Amino acid sequence: MSSFFLCNPSNRQRRSNMSQYNHTWVTEFLLLGLSDDPQTHLLFIVLFLGFYLGTVLGSLLLIYLVLSDSQLHTPMYFFLCNLSLADLGISTSIVPQALVHMLTKKNVISFKGCAAQIFFSIVSGATQCLVLAVMCYDRYLAVCDPMHYSLIMTGRVCGQLALGCWVCGIVSSSVDTIFTVCLPYQGDNKIDHFFCDAPILLTLASGDTHKAEIAIFFMGVVILLVPVSLVLVSYGFIIVTVIRMKTTSGRLKIFSTCGSHLLVVILFYGTLIISYMTSKSSREQIKRVAIFYGVINPMLNPIIYSLRNKDVMRAFRNAINRRES
């Protein structure tokens, strides 16, 4: 993590003593938040706290059920645990800090704190993008090539795929964070957002942001658009396979299994593409999208996968029965 702070304010200050700059280097940022209206402010506090508690409880419960029930020890639920961890990561990197700022009304965050928030939020978000794509590939193999599914999706392969998702998330976040925090920041320190977000922070940079923008856009293509393409191709094959099926029960079973995943994919990828891959998004639109993918969506994932999944509900009832007996 220390590599992300090689360009911290103290180092930049020492370099500035040898330069011609007369401006003050930014050592902290002021987050403008979501609203100045007291009633709206209170509403956001209640909503953020409720959604965060729901995310933590729902994700931990889902992970517990998968670990404790042997019938859920399958590739799909293994990746679902990784998705839940990513949900916890992205929510924890954003919501607690936002709640502290809203409760204390002190919206100041240090330069290092801002860099850390950018890093961890992108790690979790990028990992979630890749895990969703891997889960789609898993469903493709289960539906389109069931005879070889168990031979391909072995425990070792699943572990390697999950590890690859997290490593790629860390690499992507490292690139975005380094290119962002190593830019010079002088003068204006007001971030029109409720957390530190790399594209928003770039607008405050005093130097040329062209290289940083290219790097962030390239990482966005690799981490976002490539998985989306894989999802579209995989579900294309799945739909064709389902159409060719002769039994209605088989179709319903596949739609029940894949429906939850497809809904999560649409919600998550859709909001991220709107936020990061479109240049005409307004600040208010970016804030609303950020609330959805950073606060609301992490809580929805455990609910969607649980309520629409008979295996998870069965494991939940069994867990309750074990506690009562």
mmCIF file of N, CA and C in Angstrom, residues 34 39-55 91 95 98-99 102-103 291 294-297 299:
data_model
loop_
_atom_site.group_PDB
_atom_site.id
_atom_site.type_symbol
_atom_site.label_atom_id
_atom_site.label_comp_id
_atom_site.label_asym_id
_atom_site.label_seq_id
_atom_site.Cartn_x
_atom_site.Cartn_y
_atom_site.Cartn_z
ATOM 1 N N LEU A 34 -24.177 15.027 -0.137
ATOM 2 C CA LEU A 34 -25.357 14.832 -0.979
ATOM 3 C C LEU A 34 -26.367 15.969 -0.900
ATOM 4 N N GLN A 39 -33.559 17.881 6.676
ATOM 5 C CA GLN A 39 -34.452 16.722 6.602
ATOM 6 C C GLN A 39 -33.915 15.678 5.634
ATOM 7 N N THR A 40 -33.454 16.140 4.476
ATOM 8 C CA THR A 40 -32.855 15.213 3.507
ATOM 9 C C THR A 40 -31.602 14.587 4.080
ATOM 10 N N HIS A 41 -30.831 15.384 4.815
ATOM 11 C CA HIS A 41 -29.608 14.903 5.459
ATOM 12 C C HIS A 41 -29.928 13.762 6.418
ATOM 13 N N LEU A 42 -30.947 13.926 7.240
ATOM 14 C CA LEU A 42 -31.357 12.887 8.191
ATOM 15 C C LEU A 42 -31.853 11.639 7.470
ATOM 16 N N LEU A 43 -32.575 11.844 6.373
ATOM 17 C CA LEU A 43 -33.068 10.710 5.590
ATOM 18 C C LEU A 43 -31.910 9.882 5.043
ATOM 19 N N PHE A 44 -30.874 10.556 4.555
ATOM 20 C CA PHE A 44 -29.709 9.832 4.029
ATOM 21 C C PHE A 44 -29.001 9.059 5.132
ATOM 22 N N ILE A 45 -28.930 9.622 6.338
ATOM 23 C CA ILE A 45 -28.298 8.921 7.452
ATOM 24 C C ILE A 45 -29.030 7.613 7.756
ATOM 25 N N VAL A 46 -30.353 7.698 7.832
ATOM 26 C CA VAL A 46 -31.165 6.506 8.124
ATOM 27 C C VAL A 46 -31.032 5.469 7.017
ATOM 28 N N LEU A 47 -31.117 5.919 5.766
ATOM 29 C CA LEU A 47 -31.031 4.998 4.629
ATOM 30 C C LEU A 47 -29.654 4.348 4.542
ATOM 31 N N PHE A 48 -28.594 5.137 4.669
ATOM 32 C CA PHE A 48 -27.240 4.596 4.581
ATOM 33 C C PHE A 48 -26.988 3.585 5.687
ATOM 34 N N LEU A 49 -27.415 3.914 6.900
ATOM 35 C CA LEU A 49 -27.206 2.995 8.023
ATOM 36 C C LEU A 49 -28.000 1.713 7.823
ATOM 37 N N GLY A 50 -29.257 1.832 7.384
ATOM 38 C CA GLY A 50 -30.089 0.652 7.164
ATOM 39 C C GLY A 50 -29.539 -0.244 6.067
ATOM 40 N N PHE A 51 -29.152 0.361 4.955
ATOM 41 C CA PHE A 51 -28.614 -0.428 3.850
ATOM 42 C C PHE A 51 -27.285 -1.077 4.223
ATOM 43 N N TYR A 52 -26.451 -0.371 4.972
ATOM 44 C CA TYR A 52 -25.148 -0.942 5.345
ATOM 45 C C TYR A 52 -25.318 -2.129 6.291
ATOM 46 N N LEU A 53 -26.199 -1.978 7.292
ATOM 47 C CA LEU A 53 -26.458 -3.100 8.202
ATOM 48 C C LEU A 53 -27.048 -4.285 7.438
ATOM 49 N N GLY A 54 -27.934 -3.991 6.486
ATOM 50 C CA GLY A 54 -28.499 -5.060 5.665
ATOM 51 C C GLY A 54 -27.445 -5.753 4.825
ATOM 52 N N THR A 55 -26.501 -4.982 4.290
ATOM 53 C CA THR A 55 -25.414 -5.563 3.494
ATOM 54 C C THR A 55 -24.537 -6.474 4.333
ATOM 55 N N SER A 91 -19.059 -1.680 0.004
ATOM 56 C CA SER A 91 -19.936 -0.965 0.915
ATOM 57 C C SER A 91 -19.155 -0.408 2.101
ATOM 58 N N VAL A 95 -19.571 3.540 2.806
ATOM 59 C CA VAL A 95 -20.680 3.936 3.676
ATOM 60 C C VAL A 95 -20.241 4.400 5.063
ATOM 61 N N ALA A 98 -18.948 7.898 4.965
ATOM 62 C CA ALA A 98 -20.023 8.836 4.646
ATOM 63 C C ALA A 98 -20.910 9.074 5.867
ATOM 64 N N LEU A 99 -21.191 8.021 6.627
ATOM 65 C CA LEU A 99 -22.011 8.165 7.829
ATOM 66 C C LEU A 99 -21.318 9.036 8.876
ATOM 67 N N MET A 102 -21.649 12.607 7.800
ATOM 68 C CA MET A 102 -23.007 13.125 7.947
ATOM 69 C C MET A 102 -23.378 13.333 9.413
ATOM 70 N N LEU A 103 -22.905 12.457 10.298
ATOM 71 C CA LEU A 103 -23.241 12.567 11.716
ATOM 72 C C LEU A 103 -22.465 13.677 12.411
ATOM 73 N N ILE A 291 -24.750 6.015 -5.299
ATOM 74 C CA ILE A 291 -25.572 5.537 -4.183
ATOM 75 C C ILE A 291 -26.101 4.141 -4.485
ATOM 76 N N GLY A 294 -22.901 1.585 -4.741
ATOM 77 C CA GLY A 294 -22.070 1.524 -3.549
ATOM 78 C C GLY A 294 -22.830 1.309 -2.259
ATOM 79 N N VAL A 295 -24.139 1.604 -2.248
ATOM 80 C CA VAL A 295 -24.925 1.517 -1.020
ATOM 81 C C VAL A 295 -26.075 0.522 -1.142
ATOM 82 N N ILE A 296 -26.859 0.653 -2.207
ATOM 83 C CA ILE A 296 -28.074 -0.164 -2.345
ATOM 84 C C ILE A 296 -27.778 -1.540 -2.921
ATOM 85 N N ASN A 297 -27.031 -1.581 -4.015
ATOM 86 C CA ASN A 297 -26.795 -2.848 -4.719
ATOM 87 C C ASN A 297 -26.138 -3.920 -3.846
ATOM 88 N N MET A 299 -26.594 -4.578 -0.820
ATOM 89 C CA MET A 299 -27.616 -5.192 0.028
ATOM 90 C C MET A 299 -28.595 -6.031 -0.791
#
